[in-house]
Amino acid sequence: MKFQWLGLQQNFESIFQLQKESLDWPPHQEIVLGLEHSLVVTLGRRARLEEELLQLSMNSSAIPVVVTDRGGLATLHGPGQLIIYPLISLKSRHWGARQYVCQLLKITQQCFKALGLETSIDDSQSGLFLGVNKICFIGLRISEGRSYHGLSLNIANDLSQFDKIRSCGLNNRPMTSLLELGIFKSSEDVFKVWTEIATKTIINNE
């Protein structure tokens, strides 16, 4: 498995196409991508009823809205938010979807812990939280034993942008970020921490 930092201002649709192409890769060809997207709202497969609400709330906005095939509802990506896309074979590891989600959240919790934060899981909502504040989102798609889409972590992004949507189906659920908590790290810095933990957890199956 390889880890690759793609950089900032990555176009969502171009990376989305790359992810879909990964479904045709052989099981041993795996990569975990780290990046930041240009500002975009994405809709998951369960977001159909939200779509009109999003369009109404964003009529005067230049933020593009993209319909995707991942799980979940709506979310927003943009500068200062770390995106992690593990394009890996679950079939070769004999992992089910639930086990995979648990692994990703475990890795991410350990990453935040390494930065001095104790996050928690809310059984009624996806992602990771600091108290009532959401700091990490997860939305996946598994097809023919391979996974794509992934995680987004609030590092230094403009949290006010979330006011434009019902993020993950939540109205006015407070968000937080590393920057808001006084932790000055770049997305690339955090991705390096995440990959060190993931190397032990995913590759060595710890």
mmCIF file of N, CA and C in Angstrom, residues 8-124:
data_model
loop_
_atom_site.group_PDB
_atom_site.id
_atom_site.type_symbol
_atom_site.label_atom_id
_atom_site.label_comp_id
_atom_site.label_asym_id
_atom_site.label_seq_id
_atom_site.Cartn_x
_atom_site.Cartn_y
_atom_site.Cartn_z
ATOM 1 N N LEU A 8 -3.043 20.857 -2.435
ATOM 2 C CA LEU A 8 -4.175 21.733 -2.143
ATOM 3 C C LEU A 8 -4.997 22.024 -3.393
ATOM 4 N N GLN A 9 -6.244 22.498 -3.151
ATOM 5 C CA GLN A 9 -7.124 22.977 -4.228
ATOM 6 C C GLN A 9 -7.358 21.912 -5.312
ATOM 7 N N GLN A 10 -7.494 20.661 -4.892
ATOM 8 C CA GLN A 10 -7.732 19.581 -5.848
ATOM 9 C C GLN A 10 -9.195 19.578 -6.289
ATOM 10 N N ASN A 11 -9.417 19.484 -7.591
ATOM 11 C CA ASN A 11 -10.771 19.464 -8.140
ATOM 12 C C ASN A 11 -11.488 18.183 -7.738
ATOM 13 N N PHE A 12 -12.674 18.306 -7.158
ATOM 14 C CA PHE A 12 -13.374 17.131 -6.645
ATOM 15 C C PHE A 12 -13.700 16.134 -7.748
ATOM 16 N N GLU A 13 -14.222 16.604 -8.861
ATOM 17 C CA GLU A 13 -14.679 15.686 -9.900
ATOM 18 C C GLU A 13 -13.524 14.912 -10.528
ATOM 19 N N SER A 14 -12.363 15.523 -10.640
ATOM 20 C CA SER A 14 -11.195 14.811 -11.176
ATOM 21 C C SER A 14 -10.766 13.696 -10.232
ATOM 22 N N ILE A 15 -10.747 13.990 -8.940
ATOM 23 C CA ILE A 15 -10.362 12.972 -7.960
ATOM 24 C C ILE A 15 -11.437 11.896 -7.853
ATOM 25 N N PHE A 16 -12.684 12.278 -7.992
ATOM 26 C CA PHE A 16 -13.790 11.322 -7.975
ATOM 27 C C PHE A 16 -13.634 10.321 -9.129
ATOM 28 N N GLN A 17 -13.262 10.822 -10.294
ATOM 29 C CA GLN A 17 -13.059 9.940 -11.445
ATOM 30 C C GLN A 17 -11.911 8.965 -11.188
ATOM 31 N N LEU A 18 -10.838 9.441 -10.589
ATOM 32 C CA LEU A 18 -9.713 8.573 -10.247
ATOM 33 C C LEU A 18 -10.156 7.469 -9.284
ATOM 34 N N GLN A 19 -10.982 7.822 -8.315
ATOM 35 C CA GLN A 19 -11.458 6.826 -7.365
ATOM 36 C C GLN A 19 -12.268 5.735 -8.066
ATOM 37 N N LYS A 20 -13.132 6.141 -8.977
ATOM 38 C CA LYS A 20 -13.942 5.148 -9.692
ATOM 39 C C LYS A 20 -13.076 4.232 -10.558
ATOM 40 N N GLU A 21 -12.012 4.786 -11.122
ATOM 41 C CA GLU A 21 -11.103 3.966 -11.912
ATOM 42 C C GLU A 21 -10.383 2.933 -11.054
ATOM 43 N N SER A 22 -10.214 3.236 -9.771
ATOM 44 C CA SER A 22 -9.508 2.305 -8.881
ATOM 45 C C SER A 22 -10.264 0.998 -8.688
ATOM 46 N N LEU A 23 -11.556 0.970 -9.001
ATOM 47 C CA LEU A 23 -12.333 -0.252 -8.855
ATOM 48 C C LEU A 23 -11.845 -1.349 -9.801
ATOM 49 N N ASP A 24 -11.153 -0.973 -10.859
ATOM 50 C CA ASP A 24 -10.636 -1.938 -11.823
ATOM 51 C C ASP A 24 -9.197 -2.352 -11.522
ATOM 52 N N TRP A 25 -8.630 -1.802 -10.464
ATOM 53 C CA TRP A 25 -7.261 -2.169 -10.115
ATOM 54 C C TRP A 25 -7.215 -3.578 -9.527
ATOM 55 N N PRO A 26 -6.091 -4.283 -9.647
ATOM 56 C CA PRO A 26 -5.943 -5.573 -8.969
ATOM 57 C C PRO A 26 -5.878 -5.375 -7.453
ATOM 58 N N PRO A 27 -6.189 -6.421 -6.674
ATOM 59 C CA PRO A 27 -6.247 -6.263 -5.206
ATOM 60 C C PRO A 27 -4.977 -5.703 -4.579
ATOM 61 N N HIS A 28 -3.806 -6.040 -5.132
ATOM 62 C CA HIS A 28 -2.554 -5.594 -4.522
ATOM 63 C C HIS A 28 -2.256 -4.121 -4.811
ATOM 64 N N GLN A 29 -2.972 -3.514 -5.759
ATOM 65 C CA GLN A 29 -2.740 -2.105 -6.083
ATOM 66 C C GLN A 29 -3.630 -1.250 -5.196
ATOM 67 N N GLU A 30 -3.029 -0.619 -4.218
ATOM 68 C CA GLU A 30 -3.772 0.168 -3.238
ATOM 69 C C GLU A 30 -3.037 1.484 -2.971
ATOM 70 N N ILE A 31 -3.809 2.500 -2.679
ATOM 71 C CA ILE A 31 -3.222 3.795 -2.349
ATOM 72 C C ILE A 31 -4.165 4.557 -1.428
ATOM 73 N N VAL A 32 -3.586 5.309 -0.509
ATOM 74 C CA VAL A 32 -4.351 6.209 0.347
ATOM 75 C C VAL A 32 -3.957 7.630 -0.029
ATOM 76 N N LEU A 33 -4.926 8.392 -0.505
ATOM 77 C CA LEU A 33 -4.680 9.751 -0.964
ATOM 78 C C LEU A 33 -4.986 10.759 0.141
ATOM 79 N N GLY A 34 -4.126 11.743 0.281
ATOM 80 C CA GLY A 34 -4.380 12.874 1.165
ATOM 81 C C GLY A 34 -4.371 14.153 0.350
ATOM 82 N N LEU A 35 -5.313 15.059 0.650
ATOM 83 C CA LEU A 35 -5.424 16.271 -0.177
ATOM 84 C C LEU A 35 -6.384 17.253 0.473
ATOM 85 N N GLU A 36 -6.467 18.424 -0.133
ATOM 86 C CA GLU A 36 -7.540 19.372 0.161
ATOM 87 C C GLU A 36 -8.277 19.650 -1.147
ATOM 88 N N HIS A 37 -9.598 19.785 -1.072
ATOM 89 C CA HIS A 37 -10.396 20.113 -2.246
ATOM 90 C C HIS A 37 -10.618 21.622 -2.343
ATOM 91 N N SER A 38 -10.840 22.078 -3.549
ATOM 92 C CA SER A 38 -11.436 23.399 -3.730
ATOM 93 C C SER A 38 -12.850 23.352 -3.154
ATOM 94 N N LEU A 39 -13.420 24.502 -2.852
ATOM 95 C CA LEU A 39 -14.708 24.555 -2.182
ATOM 96 C C LEU A 39 -15.794 23.863 -3.008
ATOM 97 N N VAL A 40 -16.501 22.899 -2.385
ATOM 98 C CA VAL A 40 -17.526 22.124 -3.075
ATOM 99 C C VAL A 40 -18.466 21.505 -2.045
ATOM 100 N N VAL A 41 -19.738 21.390 -2.405
ATOM 101 C CA VAL A 41 -20.710 20.630 -1.617
ATOM 102 C C VAL A 41 -20.955 19.315 -2.338
ATOM 103 N N THR A 42 -20.899 18.209 -1.616
ATOM 104 C CA THR A 42 -21.176 16.908 -2.216
ATOM 105 C C THR A 42 -22.386 16.286 -1.550
ATOM 106 N N LEU A 43 -23.165 15.584 -2.368
ATOM 107 C CA LEU A 43 -24.372 14.915 -1.886
ATOM 108 C C LEU A 43 -24.182 13.414 -1.956
ATOM 109 N N GLY A 44 -24.473 12.727 -0.852
ATOM 110 C CA GLY A 44 -24.422 11.274 -0.830
ATOM 111 C C GLY A 44 -25.699 10.675 -1.387
ATOM 112 N N ARG A 45 -25.757 9.343 -1.401
ATOM 113 C CA ARG A 45 -26.887 8.647 -2.016
ATOM 114 C C ARG A 45 -28.206 8.892 -1.284
ATOM 115 N N ARG A 46 -28.143 9.237 0.005
ATOM 116 C CA ARG A 46 -29.367 9.472 0.762
ATOM 117 C C ARG A 46 -29.767 10.938 0.792
ATOM 118 N N ALA A 47 -29.125 11.767 -0.028
ATOM 119 C CA ALA A 47 -29.338 13.217 0.046
ATOM 120 C C ALA A 47 -30.374 13.723 -0.934
ATOM 121 N N ARG A 48 -31.122 12.856 -1.586
ATOM 122 C CA ARG A 48 -32.053 13.304 -2.621
ATOM 123 C C ARG A 48 -33.080 14.307 -2.094
ATOM 124 N N LEU A 49 -33.643 14.047 -0.908
ATOM 125 C CA LEU A 49 -34.640 14.961 -0.361
ATOM 126 C C LEU A 49 -34.010 16.293 0.045
ATOM 127 N N GLU A 50 -32.707 16.288 0.290
ATOM 128 C CA GLU A 50 -32.028 17.520 0.683
ATOM 129 C C GLU A 50 -31.652 18.370 -0.516
ATOM 130 N N GLU A 51 -31.621 17.778 -1.680
ATOM 131 C CA GLU A 51 -31.034 18.473 -2.822
ATOM 132 C C GLU A 51 -31.713 19.813 -3.081
ATOM 133 N N GLU A 52 -33.056 19.848 -3.033
ATOM 134 C CA GLU A 52 -33.754 21.104 -3.275
ATOM 135 C C GLU A 52 -33.431 22.130 -2.197
ATOM 136 N N LEU A 53 -33.324 21.650 -0.956
ATOM 137 C CA LEU A 53 -33.000 22.567 0.134
ATOM 138 C C LEU A 53 -31.630 23.190 -0.092
ATOM 139 N N LEU A 54 -30.687 22.373 -0.542
ATOM 140 C CA LEU A 54 -29.356 22.892 -0.797
ATOM 141 C C LEU A 54 -29.373 23.927 -1.908
ATOM 142 N N GLN A 55 -30.060 23.608 -2.984
ATOM 143 C CA GLN A 55 -30.103 24.533 -4.108
ATOM 144 C C GLN A 55 -30.745 25.854 -3.684
ATOM 145 N N LEU A 56 -31.829 25.779 -2.887
ATOM 146 C CA LEU A 56 -32.488 26.996 -2.433
ATOM 147 C C LEU A 56 -31.573 27.830 -1.554
ATOM 148 N N SER A 57 -30.838 27.135 -0.650
ATOM 149 C CA SER A 57 -30.000 27.874 0.289
ATOM 150 C C SER A 57 -28.738 28.413 -0.371
ATOM 151 N N MET A 58 -28.424 27.917 -1.587
ATOM 152 C CA MET A 58 -27.177 28.315 -2.215
ATOM 153 C C MET A 58 -27.393 29.033 -3.548
ATOM 154 N N ASN A 59 -28.593 29.560 -3.759
ATOM 155 C CA ASN A 59 -28.879 30.231 -5.031
ATOM 156 C C ASN A 59 -27.900 31.351 -5.336
ATOM 157 N N SER A 60 -27.506 32.064 -4.287
ATOM 158 C CA SER A 60 -26.626 33.207 -4.501
ATOM 159 C C SER A 60 -25.160 32.850 -4.307
ATOM 160 N N SER A 61 -24.871 31.545 -4.178
ATOM 161 C CA SER A 61 -23.515 31.112 -3.894
ATOM 162 C C SER A 61 -22.839 30.578 -5.150
ATOM 163 N N ALA A 62 -21.520 30.731 -5.191
ATOM 164 C CA ALA A 62 -20.748 30.196 -6.311
ATOM 165 C C ALA A 62 -20.218 28.803 -6.002
ATOM 166 N N ILE A 63 -20.609 28.221 -4.878
ATOM 167 C CA ILE A 63 -20.108 26.903 -4.496
ATOM 168 C C ILE A 63 -20.774 25.833 -5.354
ATOM 169 N N PRO A 64 -20.008 25.021 -6.058
ATOM 170 C CA PRO A 64 -20.618 23.957 -6.872
ATOM 171 C C PRO A 64 -21.192 22.848 -5.997
ATOM 172 N N VAL A 65 -22.219 22.180 -6.500
ATOM 173 C CA VAL A 65 -22.850 21.045 -5.824
ATOM 174 C C VAL A 65 -22.694 19.828 -6.722
ATOM 175 N N VAL A 66 -22.134 18.734 -6.183
ATOM 176 C CA VAL A 66 -21.866 17.529 -6.951
ATOM 177 C C VAL A 66 -22.576 16.349 -6.308
ATOM 178 N N VAL A 67 -23.339 15.611 -7.101
ATOM 179 C CA VAL A 67 -23.990 14.390 -6.633
ATOM 180 C C VAL A 67 -22.999 13.244 -6.755
ATOM 181 N N THR A 68 -22.834 12.471 -5.684
ATOM 182 C CA THR A 68 -21.878 11.369 -5.675
ATOM 183 C C THR A 68 -22.598 10.057 -5.362
ATOM 184 N N ASP A 69 -21.823 8.980 -5.347
ATOM 185 C CA ASP A 69 -22.376 7.663 -5.036
ATOM 186 C C ASP A 69 -21.943 7.154 -3.664
ATOM 187 N N ARG A 70 -21.400 8.042 -2.823
ATOM 188 C CA ARG A 70 -21.001 7.606 -1.486
ATOM 189 C C ARG A 70 -22.216 7.478 -0.583
ATOM 190 N N GLY A 71 -22.019 6.874 0.565
ATOM 191 C CA GLY A 71 -23.076 6.847 1.565
ATOM 192 C C GLY A 71 -23.224 8.204 2.229
ATOM 193 N N GLY A 72 -24.303 8.361 2.993
ATOM 194 C CA GLY A 72 -24.491 9.592 3.739
ATOM 195 C C GLY A 72 -25.299 10.636 2.998
ATOM 196 N N LEU A 73 -25.295 11.832 3.574
ATOM 197 C CA LEU A 73 -26.123 12.921 3.069
ATOM 198 C C LEU A 73 -25.245 13.991 2.418
ATOM 199 N N ALA A 74 -25.329 15.205 2.903
ATOM 200 C CA ALA A 74 -24.581 16.310 2.297
ATOM 201 C C ALA A 74 -23.425 16.727 3.191
ATOM 202 N N THR A 75 -22.353 17.140 2.566
ATOM 203 C CA THR A 75 -21.264 17.754 3.317
ATOM 204 C C THR A 75 -20.547 18.754 2.428
ATOM 205 N N LEU A 76 -19.612 19.461 3.036
ATOM 206 C CA LEU A 76 -18.898 20.525 2.341
ATOM 207 C C LEU A 76 -17.406 20.305 2.509
ATOM 208 N N HIS A 77 -16.663 20.442 1.416
ATOM 209 C CA HIS A 77 -15.208 20.358 1.444
ATOM 210 C C HIS A 77 -14.634 21.682 0.974
ATOM 211 N N GLY A 78 -13.443 21.992 1.461
ATOM 212 C CA GLY A 78 -12.807 23.223 1.020
ATOM 213 C C GLY A 78 -11.425 23.374 1.605
ATOM 214 N N PRO A 79 -10.766 24.482 1.297
ATOM 215 C CA PRO A 79 -9.423 24.737 1.806
ATOM 216 C C PRO A 79 -9.356 24.629 3.327
ATOM 217 N N GLY A 80 -8.303 23.999 3.824
ATOM 218 C CA GLY A 80 -8.132 23.838 5.264
ATOM 219 C C GLY A 80 -8.762 22.586 5.819
ATOM 220 N N GLN A 81 -9.422 21.792 4.976
ATOM 221 C CA GLN A 81 -10.011 20.524 5.428
ATOM 222 C C GLN A 81 -9.232 19.377 4.803
ATOM 223 N N LEU A 82 -8.721 18.487 5.637
ATOM 224 C CA LEU A 82 -7.967 17.330 5.155
ATOM 225 C C LEU A 82 -8.924 16.252 4.662
ATOM 226 N N ILE A 83 -8.710 15.817 3.431
ATOM 227 C CA ILE A 83 -9.481 14.725 2.844
ATOM 228 C C ILE A 83 -8.576 13.505 2.744
ATOM 229 N N ILE A 84 -9.067 12.359 3.191
ATOM 230 C CA ILE A 84 -8.324 11.104 3.118
ATOM 231 C C ILE A 84 -9.168 10.091 2.368
ATOM 232 N N TYR A 85 -8.654 9.616 1.242
ATOM 233 C CA TYR A 85 -9.348 8.630 0.421
ATOM 234 C C TYR A 85 -8.540 7.324 0.395
ATOM 235 N N PRO A 86 -8.909 6.329 1.195
ATOM 236 C CA PRO A 86 -8.237 5.030 1.102
ATOM 237 C C PRO A 86 -8.856 4.212 -0.038
ATOM 238 N N LEU A 87 -8.088 3.975 -1.074
ATOM 239 C CA LEU A 87 -8.538 3.177 -2.216
ATOM 240 C C LEU A 87 -7.931 1.793 -2.038
ATOM 241 N N ILE A 88 -8.612 0.958 -1.249
ATOM 242 C CA ILE A 88 -8.020 -0.308 -0.841
ATOM 243 C C ILE A 88 -8.990 -1.464 -1.040
ATOM 244 N N SER A 89 -8.426 -2.669 -0.985
ATOM 245 C CA SER A 89 -9.209 -3.895 -1.150
ATOM 246 C C SER A 89 -9.629 -4.423 0.213
ATOM 247 N N LEU A 90 -10.924 -4.421 0.468
ATOM 248 C CA LEU A 90 -11.433 -5.023 1.699
ATOM 249 C C LEU A 90 -11.513 -6.539 1.552
ATOM 250 N N LYS A 91 -11.786 -6.966 0.342
ATOM 251 C CA LYS A 91 -11.960 -8.399 0.073
ATOM 252 C C LYS A 91 -10.710 -9.184 0.427
ATOM 253 N N SER A 92 -9.543 -8.645 0.077
ATOM 254 C CA SER A 92 -8.299 -9.357 0.356
ATOM 255 C C SER A 92 -7.995 -9.425 1.848
ATOM 256 N N ARG A 93 -8.588 -8.528 2.632
ATOM 257 C CA ARG A 93 -8.398 -8.526 4.076
ATOM 258 C C ARG A 93 -9.525 -9.236 4.823
ATOM 259 N N HIS A 94 -10.527 -9.662 4.071
ATOM 260 C CA HIS A 94 -11.706 -10.317 4.662
ATOM 261 C C HIS A 94 -12.408 -9.389 5.662
ATOM 262 N N TRP A 95 -12.475 -8.110 5.294
ATOM 263 C CA TRP A 95 -13.146 -7.115 6.118
ATOM 264 C C TRP A 95 -14.549 -6.853 5.582
ATOM 265 N N GLY A 96 -15.502 -6.752 6.485
ATOM 266 C CA GLY A 96 -16.825 -6.276 6.126
ATOM 267 C C GLY A 96 -16.878 -4.765 6.263
ATOM 268 N N ALA A 97 -18.001 -4.180 5.848
ATOM 269 C CA ALA A 97 -18.129 -2.720 5.878
ATOM 270 C C ALA A 97 -18.030 -2.171 7.294
ATOM 271 N N ARG A 98 -18.702 -2.817 8.232
ATOM 272 C CA ARG A 98 -18.695 -2.306 9.613
ATOM 273 C C ARG A 98 -17.280 -2.337 10.199
ATOM 274 N N GLN A 99 -16.566 -3.443 9.969
ATOM 275 C CA GLN A 99 -15.205 -3.547 10.488
ATOM 276 C C GLN A 99 -14.313 -2.468 9.881
ATOM 277 N N TYR A 100 -14.504 -2.209 8.601
ATOM 278 C CA TYR A 100 -13.699 -1.192 7.918
ATOM 279 C C TYR A 100 -13.961 0.200 8.487
ATOM 280 N N VAL A 101 -15.227 0.548 8.677
ATOM 281 C CA VAL A 101 -15.566 1.851 9.257
ATOM 282 C C VAL A 101 -14.938 1.984 10.642
ATOM 283 N N CYS A 102 -15.042 0.918 11.440
ATOM 284 C CA CYS A 102 -14.451 0.949 12.784
ATOM 285 C C CYS A 102 -12.942 1.161 12.726
ATOM 286 N N GLN A 103 -12.282 0.513 11.751
ATOM 287 C CA GLN A 103 -10.840 0.693 11.605
ATOM 288 C C GLN A 103 -10.483 2.134 11.259
ATOM 289 N N LEU A 104 -11.218 2.718 10.306
ATOM 290 C CA LEU A 104 -10.923 4.098 9.912
ATOM 291 C C LEU A 104 -11.135 5.072 11.071
ATOM 292 N N LEU A 105 -12.214 4.888 11.815
ATOM 293 C CA LEU A 105 -12.472 5.776 12.948
ATOM 294 C C LEU A 105 -11.440 5.570 14.053
ATOM 295 N N LYS A 106 -11.021 4.337 14.251
ATOM 296 C CA LYS A 106 -9.992 4.051 15.251
ATOM 297 C C LYS A 106 -8.687 4.747 14.888
ATOM 298 N N ILE A 107 -8.277 4.642 13.640
ATOM 299 C CA ILE A 107 -7.053 5.310 13.183
ATOM 300 C C ILE A 107 -7.156 6.818 13.391
ATOM 301 N N THR A 108 -8.303 7.364 13.015
ATOM 302 C CA THR A 108 -8.479 8.818 13.099
ATOM 303 C C THR A 108 -8.540 9.285 14.544
ATOM 304 N N GLN A 109 -9.169 8.517 15.409
ATOM 305 C CA GLN A 109 -9.166 8.854 16.834
ATOM 306 C C GLN A 109 -7.742 8.866 17.381
ATOM 307 N N GLN A 110 -6.942 7.879 16.989
ATOM 308 C CA GLN A 110 -5.557 7.831 17.452
ATOM 309 C C GLN A 110 -4.744 8.996 16.897
ATOM 310 N N CYS A 111 -5.082 9.400 15.677
ATOM 311 C CA CYS A 111 -4.416 10.569 15.087
ATOM 312 C C CYS A 111 -4.712 11.824 15.903
ATOM 313 N N PHE A 112 -5.977 12.039 16.219
ATOM 314 C CA PHE A 112 -6.337 13.204 17.033
ATOM 315 C C PHE A 112 -5.714 13.110 18.423
ATOM 316 N N LYS A 113 -5.649 11.896 18.975
ATOM 317 C CA LYS A 113 -5.042 11.715 20.299
ATOM 318 C C LYS A 113 -3.574 12.113 20.273
ATOM 319 N N ALA A 114 -2.895 11.782 19.177
ATOM 320 C CA ALA A 114 -1.489 12.172 19.030
ATOM 321 C C ALA A 114 -1.326 13.691 19.002
ATOM 322 N N LEU A 115 -2.406 14.385 18.654
ATOM 323 C CA LEU A 115 -2.397 15.852 18.628
ATOM 324 C C LEU A 115 -2.959 16.451 19.911
ATOM 325 N N GLY A 116 -3.273 15.577 20.879
ATOM 326 C CA GLY A 116 -3.731 16.041 22.186
ATOM 327 C C GLY A 116 -5.228 16.130 22.357
ATOM 328 N N LEU A 117 -6.004 15.486 21.457
ATOM 329 C CA LEU A 117 -7.464 15.579 21.512
ATOM 330 C C LEU A 117 -8.095 14.202 21.718
ATOM 331 N N GLU A 118 -9.078 14.140 22.580
ATOM 332 C CA GLU A 118 -9.835 12.907 22.815
ATOM 333 C C GLU A 118 -11.195 13.044 22.137
ATOM 334 N N THR A 119 -11.348 12.385 21.020
ATOM 335 C CA THR A 119 -12.613 12.442 20.284
ATOM 336 C C THR A 119 -13.503 11.274 20.662
ATOM 337 N N SER A 120 -14.778 11.391 20.305
ATOM 338 C CA SER A 120 -15.736 10.335 20.632
ATOM 339 C C SER A 120 -16.613 10.040 19.419
ATOM 340 N N ILE A 121 -17.273 8.881 19.477
ATOM 341 C CA ILE A 121 -18.207 8.465 18.437
ATOM 342 C C ILE A 121 -19.622 8.650 18.964
ATOM 343 N N ASP A 122 -20.482 9.249 18.148
ATOM 344 C CA ASP A 122 -21.893 9.398 18.463
ATOM 345 C C ASP A 122 -22.642 8.323 17.680
ATOM 346 N N ASP A 123 -23.238 7.375 18.389
ATOM 347 C CA ASP A 123 -23.888 6.247 17.717
ATOM 348 C C ASP A 123 -25.028 6.677 16.798
ATOM 349 N N SER A 124 -25.557 7.873 17.013
ATOM 350 C CA SER A 124 -26.674 8.331 16.193
ATOM 351 C C SER A 124 -26.210 9.114 14.960
#
